Short mmCIF file of C-alpha atoms and ligand atoms in Angstrom, two decimals:
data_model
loop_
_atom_site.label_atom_id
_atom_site.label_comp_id
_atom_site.label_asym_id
_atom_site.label_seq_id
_atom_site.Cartn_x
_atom_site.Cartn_y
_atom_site.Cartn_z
CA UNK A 1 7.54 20.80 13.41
CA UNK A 2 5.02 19.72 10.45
CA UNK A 3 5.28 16.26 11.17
CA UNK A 4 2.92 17.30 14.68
CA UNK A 5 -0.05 17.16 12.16
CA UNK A 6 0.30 14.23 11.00
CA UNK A 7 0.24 12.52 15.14
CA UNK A 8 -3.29 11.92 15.15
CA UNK A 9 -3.89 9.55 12.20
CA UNK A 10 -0.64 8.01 13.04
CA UNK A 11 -2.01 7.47 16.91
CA UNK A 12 -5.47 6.28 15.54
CA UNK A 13 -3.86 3.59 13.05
CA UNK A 14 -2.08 1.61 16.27
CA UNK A 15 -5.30 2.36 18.63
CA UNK A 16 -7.18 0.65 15.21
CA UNK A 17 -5.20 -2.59 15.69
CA UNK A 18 -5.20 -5.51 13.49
CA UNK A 19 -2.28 -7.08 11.81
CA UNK A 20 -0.72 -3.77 10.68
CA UNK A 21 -0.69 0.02 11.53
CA UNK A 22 0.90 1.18 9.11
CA UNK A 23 -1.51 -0.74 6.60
CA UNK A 24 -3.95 1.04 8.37
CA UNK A 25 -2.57 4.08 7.39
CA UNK A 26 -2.62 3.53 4.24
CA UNK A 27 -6.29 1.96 3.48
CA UNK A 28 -7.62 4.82 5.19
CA UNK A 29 -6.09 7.14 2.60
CA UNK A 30 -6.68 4.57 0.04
CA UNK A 31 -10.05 4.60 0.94
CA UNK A 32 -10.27 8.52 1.20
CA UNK A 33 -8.50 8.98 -2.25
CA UNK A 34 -10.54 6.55 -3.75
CA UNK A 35 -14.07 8.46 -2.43
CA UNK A 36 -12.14 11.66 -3.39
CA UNK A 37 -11.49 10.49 -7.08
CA UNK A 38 -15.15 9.40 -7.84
CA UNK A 39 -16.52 12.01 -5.97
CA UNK A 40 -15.21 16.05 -6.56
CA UNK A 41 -11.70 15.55 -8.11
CA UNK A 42 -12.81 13.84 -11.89
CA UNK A 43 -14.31 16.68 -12.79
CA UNK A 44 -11.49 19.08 -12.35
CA UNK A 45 -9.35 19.98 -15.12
CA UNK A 46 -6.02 19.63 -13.54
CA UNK A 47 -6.35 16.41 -12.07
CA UNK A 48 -8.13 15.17 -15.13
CA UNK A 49 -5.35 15.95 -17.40
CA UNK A 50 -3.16 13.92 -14.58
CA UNK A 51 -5.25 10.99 -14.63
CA UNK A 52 -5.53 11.24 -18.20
CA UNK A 53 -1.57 10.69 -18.22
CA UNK A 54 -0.95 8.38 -15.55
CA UNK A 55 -4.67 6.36 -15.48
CA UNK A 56 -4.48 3.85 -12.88
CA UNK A 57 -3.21 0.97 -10.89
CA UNK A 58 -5.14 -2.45 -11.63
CA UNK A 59 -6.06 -2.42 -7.67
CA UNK A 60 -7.02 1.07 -7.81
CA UNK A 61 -9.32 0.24 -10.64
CA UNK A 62 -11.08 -2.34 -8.90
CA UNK A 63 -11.60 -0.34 -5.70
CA UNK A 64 -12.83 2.21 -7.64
CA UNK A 65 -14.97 -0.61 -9.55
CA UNK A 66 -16.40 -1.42 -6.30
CA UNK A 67 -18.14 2.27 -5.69
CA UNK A 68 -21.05 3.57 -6.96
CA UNK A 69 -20.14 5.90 -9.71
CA UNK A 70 -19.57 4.01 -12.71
CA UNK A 71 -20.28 6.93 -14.84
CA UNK A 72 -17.60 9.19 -12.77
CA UNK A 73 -15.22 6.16 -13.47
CA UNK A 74 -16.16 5.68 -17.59
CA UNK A 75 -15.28 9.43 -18.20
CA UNK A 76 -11.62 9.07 -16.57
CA UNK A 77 -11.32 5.46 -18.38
CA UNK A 78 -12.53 7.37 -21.80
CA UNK A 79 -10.19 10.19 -21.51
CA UNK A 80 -7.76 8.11 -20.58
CA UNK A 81 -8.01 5.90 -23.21
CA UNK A 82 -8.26 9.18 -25.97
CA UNK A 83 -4.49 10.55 -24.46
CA UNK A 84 -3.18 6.40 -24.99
CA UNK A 85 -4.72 6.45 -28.34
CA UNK A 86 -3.01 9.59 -29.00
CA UNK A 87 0.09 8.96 -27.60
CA UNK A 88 0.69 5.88 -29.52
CA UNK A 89 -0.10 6.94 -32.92
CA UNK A 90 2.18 9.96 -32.73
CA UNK A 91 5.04 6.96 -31.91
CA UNK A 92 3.59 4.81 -34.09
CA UNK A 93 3.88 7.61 -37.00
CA UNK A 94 7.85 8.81 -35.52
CA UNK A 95 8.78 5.12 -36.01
CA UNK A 96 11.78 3.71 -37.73
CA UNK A 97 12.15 0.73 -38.90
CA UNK A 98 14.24 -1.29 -36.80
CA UNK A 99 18.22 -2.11 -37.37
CA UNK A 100 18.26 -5.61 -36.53
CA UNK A 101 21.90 -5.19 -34.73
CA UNK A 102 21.05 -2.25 -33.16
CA UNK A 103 17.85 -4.19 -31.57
CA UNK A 104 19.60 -7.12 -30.33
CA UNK A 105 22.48 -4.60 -28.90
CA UNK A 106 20.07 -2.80 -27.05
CA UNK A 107 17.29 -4.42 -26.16
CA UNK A 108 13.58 -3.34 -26.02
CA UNK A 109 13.69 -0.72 -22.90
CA UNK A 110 15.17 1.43 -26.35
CA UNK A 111 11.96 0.99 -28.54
CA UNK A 112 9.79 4.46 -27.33
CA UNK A 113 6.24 2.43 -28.26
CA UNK A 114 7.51 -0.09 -25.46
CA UNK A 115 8.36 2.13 -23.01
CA UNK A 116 5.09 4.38 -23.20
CA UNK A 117 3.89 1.19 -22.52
CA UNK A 118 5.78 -0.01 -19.59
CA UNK A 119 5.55 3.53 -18.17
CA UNK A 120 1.92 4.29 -18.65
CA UNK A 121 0.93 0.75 -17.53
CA UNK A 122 3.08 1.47 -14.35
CA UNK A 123 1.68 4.96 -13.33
CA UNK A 124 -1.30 5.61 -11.19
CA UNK A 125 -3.03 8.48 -10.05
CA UNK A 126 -4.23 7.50 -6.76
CA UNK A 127 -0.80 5.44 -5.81
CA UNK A 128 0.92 8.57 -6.22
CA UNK A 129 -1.28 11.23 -4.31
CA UNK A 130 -1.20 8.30 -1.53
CA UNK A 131 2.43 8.13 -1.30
CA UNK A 132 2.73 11.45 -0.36
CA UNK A 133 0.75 11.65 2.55
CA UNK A 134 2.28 8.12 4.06
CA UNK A 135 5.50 9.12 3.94
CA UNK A 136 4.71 11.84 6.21
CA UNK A 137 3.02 9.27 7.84
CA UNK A 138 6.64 7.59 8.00
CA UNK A 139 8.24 10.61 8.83
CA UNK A 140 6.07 11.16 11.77
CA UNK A 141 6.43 7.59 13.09
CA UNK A 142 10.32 7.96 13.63
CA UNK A 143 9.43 11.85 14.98
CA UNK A 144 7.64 10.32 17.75
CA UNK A 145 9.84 7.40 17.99
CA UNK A 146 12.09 10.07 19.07
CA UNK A 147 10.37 12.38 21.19
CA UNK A 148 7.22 10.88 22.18
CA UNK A 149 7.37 7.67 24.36
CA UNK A 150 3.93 6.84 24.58
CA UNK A 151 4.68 6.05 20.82
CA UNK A 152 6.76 3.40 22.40
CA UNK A 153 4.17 1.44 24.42
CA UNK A 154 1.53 1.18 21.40
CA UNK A 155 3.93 -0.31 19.80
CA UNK A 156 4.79 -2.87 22.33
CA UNK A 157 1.49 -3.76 22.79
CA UNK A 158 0.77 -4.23 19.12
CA UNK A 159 0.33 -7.09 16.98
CA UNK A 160 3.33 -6.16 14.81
CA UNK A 161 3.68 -5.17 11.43
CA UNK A 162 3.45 -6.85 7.61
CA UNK A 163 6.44 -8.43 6.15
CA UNK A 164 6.90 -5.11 4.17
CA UNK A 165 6.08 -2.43 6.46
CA UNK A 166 8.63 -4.41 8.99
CA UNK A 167 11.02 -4.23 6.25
CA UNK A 168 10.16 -0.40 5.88
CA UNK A 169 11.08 0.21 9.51
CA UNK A 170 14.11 -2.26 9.67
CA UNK A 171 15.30 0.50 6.38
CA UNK A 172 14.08 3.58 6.69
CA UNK A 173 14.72 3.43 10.80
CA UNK A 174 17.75 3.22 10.03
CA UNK A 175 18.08 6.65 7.93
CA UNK A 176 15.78 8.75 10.06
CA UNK A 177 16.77 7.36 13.92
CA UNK A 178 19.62 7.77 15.88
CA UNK A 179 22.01 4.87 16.40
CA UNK A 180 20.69 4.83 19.72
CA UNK A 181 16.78 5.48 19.27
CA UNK A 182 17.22 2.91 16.26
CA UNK A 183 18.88 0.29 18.27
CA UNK A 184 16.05 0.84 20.76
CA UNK A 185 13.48 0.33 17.75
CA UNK A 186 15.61 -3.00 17.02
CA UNK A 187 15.80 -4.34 20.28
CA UNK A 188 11.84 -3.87 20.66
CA UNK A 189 10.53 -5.21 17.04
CA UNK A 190 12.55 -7.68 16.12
CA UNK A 191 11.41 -10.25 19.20
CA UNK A 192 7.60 -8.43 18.61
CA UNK A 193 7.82 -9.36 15.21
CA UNK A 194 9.03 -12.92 15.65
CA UNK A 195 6.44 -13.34 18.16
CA UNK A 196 3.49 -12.25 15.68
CA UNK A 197 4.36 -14.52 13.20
CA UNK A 198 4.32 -17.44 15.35
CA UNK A 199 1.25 -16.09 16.39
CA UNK A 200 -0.60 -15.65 13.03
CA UNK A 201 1.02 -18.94 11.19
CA UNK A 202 -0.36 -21.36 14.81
CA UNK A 203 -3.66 -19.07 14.00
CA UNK A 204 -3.74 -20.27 10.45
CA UNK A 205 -2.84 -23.83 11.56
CA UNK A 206 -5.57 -24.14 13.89
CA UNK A 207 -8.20 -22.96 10.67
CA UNK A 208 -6.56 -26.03 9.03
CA UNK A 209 -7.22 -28.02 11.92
CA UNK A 210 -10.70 -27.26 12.00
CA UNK A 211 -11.45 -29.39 9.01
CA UNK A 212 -9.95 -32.19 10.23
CA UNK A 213 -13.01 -34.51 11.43
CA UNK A 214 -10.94 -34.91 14.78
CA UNK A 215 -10.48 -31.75 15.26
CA UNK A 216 -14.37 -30.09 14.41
CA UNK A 217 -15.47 -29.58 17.94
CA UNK A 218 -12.63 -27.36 18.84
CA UNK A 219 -13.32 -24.03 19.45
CA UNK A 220 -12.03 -21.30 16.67
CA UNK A 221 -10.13 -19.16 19.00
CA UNK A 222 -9.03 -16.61 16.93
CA UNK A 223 -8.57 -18.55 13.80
CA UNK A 224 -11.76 -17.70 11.86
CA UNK A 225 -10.43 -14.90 10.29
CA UNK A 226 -7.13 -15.92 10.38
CA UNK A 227 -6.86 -16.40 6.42
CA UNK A 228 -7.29 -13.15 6.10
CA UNK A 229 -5.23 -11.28 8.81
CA UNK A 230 -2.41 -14.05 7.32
CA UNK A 231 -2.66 -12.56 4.05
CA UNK A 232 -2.84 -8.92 5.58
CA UNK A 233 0.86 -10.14 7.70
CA UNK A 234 2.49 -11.53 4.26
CA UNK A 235 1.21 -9.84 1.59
CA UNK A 236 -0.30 -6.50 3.15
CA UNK A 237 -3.25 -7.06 1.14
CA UNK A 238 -6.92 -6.55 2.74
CA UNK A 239 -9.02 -9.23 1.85
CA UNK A 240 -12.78 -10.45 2.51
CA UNK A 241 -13.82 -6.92 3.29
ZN1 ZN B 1 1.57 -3.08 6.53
ZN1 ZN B 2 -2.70 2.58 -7.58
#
């Protein structure tokens, strides 16, 4: 079974904790692609002429903004740039001028220059070599839901999962489980889920609280970095790191 390979980061993302797992998953290989990109991959001639295509997603492009190649990330951004420049003028040149009926009929997802655009502002490199990985990262999830119970208890005992990797099990579950093992998944994150967002929104409340003059000598509990595990829950978005 090739999932098996995949158990480890899958076990180490729950034994991680936080406000997601699965976000886990996928900052780790964010993080990896991201050291992988600026480090040996810009160099190479296949994956140039893919980046060169696709270029990048605007978060990608900060993260990679954030390391310390700046030259490794100016030759991908150049030769980038060259296959845009190139790409538009051999629409520009193909173009016809427009039929005004024909326009209104069809709209502008029919004009090639805009759709290069909308496509090629879309694409990114590193969102797509993650993707693969984390769905086998999925995959595995629901092939231990199955056959592994300990999968089982680190769930139970976790803080639950963003709005959109909740979502992700609520659907996908539902294609890759049994009726049975996904009625079991139900039953156990539906209340765990509930739970965690009372949890995290009385978390954020208290942070509120504290700047309330009556309320300044209260301890913190767990609400000092409660902004940020919030937006982590909602928006699956690490901040302030
Ligand atoms: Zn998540
Ligand atoms: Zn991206």
């Amino acid at each position: 079974m090739k999932e098996k390979i995949y158990t480890i980061p899958v076990n180490e993302a729950f034994d991680a904790g936080g406000e997601c797992p699965f976000c886990n998953m996928y900052r780790r290989l964010e993080t990896e692609s991201v050291e992988y990109m600026l480090g040996p991959a810009y160099m190479e001639d296949d994956i140039r002429m893919d980046t060169n295509k696709k270029g990048f997603c605007p978060h990608h492009y900060s993260e990679m903004y954030k390391q310390q190649n700046r030259l490794g990330l100016a030759l991908m951004l150049h030769t980038h740039m060259q296959t845009v420049g190139k790409e538009l003028a051999s629409l520009i040149s193909e173009r016809k001028p427009a039929k005004k009926s024909l326009f209104a009929k069809h709209g502008r997802e029919n004009d090639p220059i805009a759709a290069y655009l909308d496509t090629v502002g879309s694409t990114c490199y590193i969102c797509d070599r993650i993707a693969h990985t984390f769905e086998r990262y999925i995959d595995t999830f629901f092939y231990m839901w199955a056959k592994m119970p300990e999968i089982k208890d680190k769930v139970k005992s976790s803080n639950g999962f963003c709005l959109k990797h909740f979502s992700m099990l609520i659907t996908e579950g539902e294609k890759k489980l049994s009726s049975a093992e996904y009625e079991d998944l139900m039953n156990i994150i539906l209340p765990l889920e509930q739970e965690n967002i009372k949890r995290i929104t009385d978390e954020v409340e208290h942070f509120t609280d504290k700047f309330d003059y009556r309320h300044k000598d209260e301890p913190w509990g767990n609400s000092r970095d409660s902004v940020e595990r919030g937006i982590l829950k909602t928006a699956s978005e690490f901040v302030g790191d």
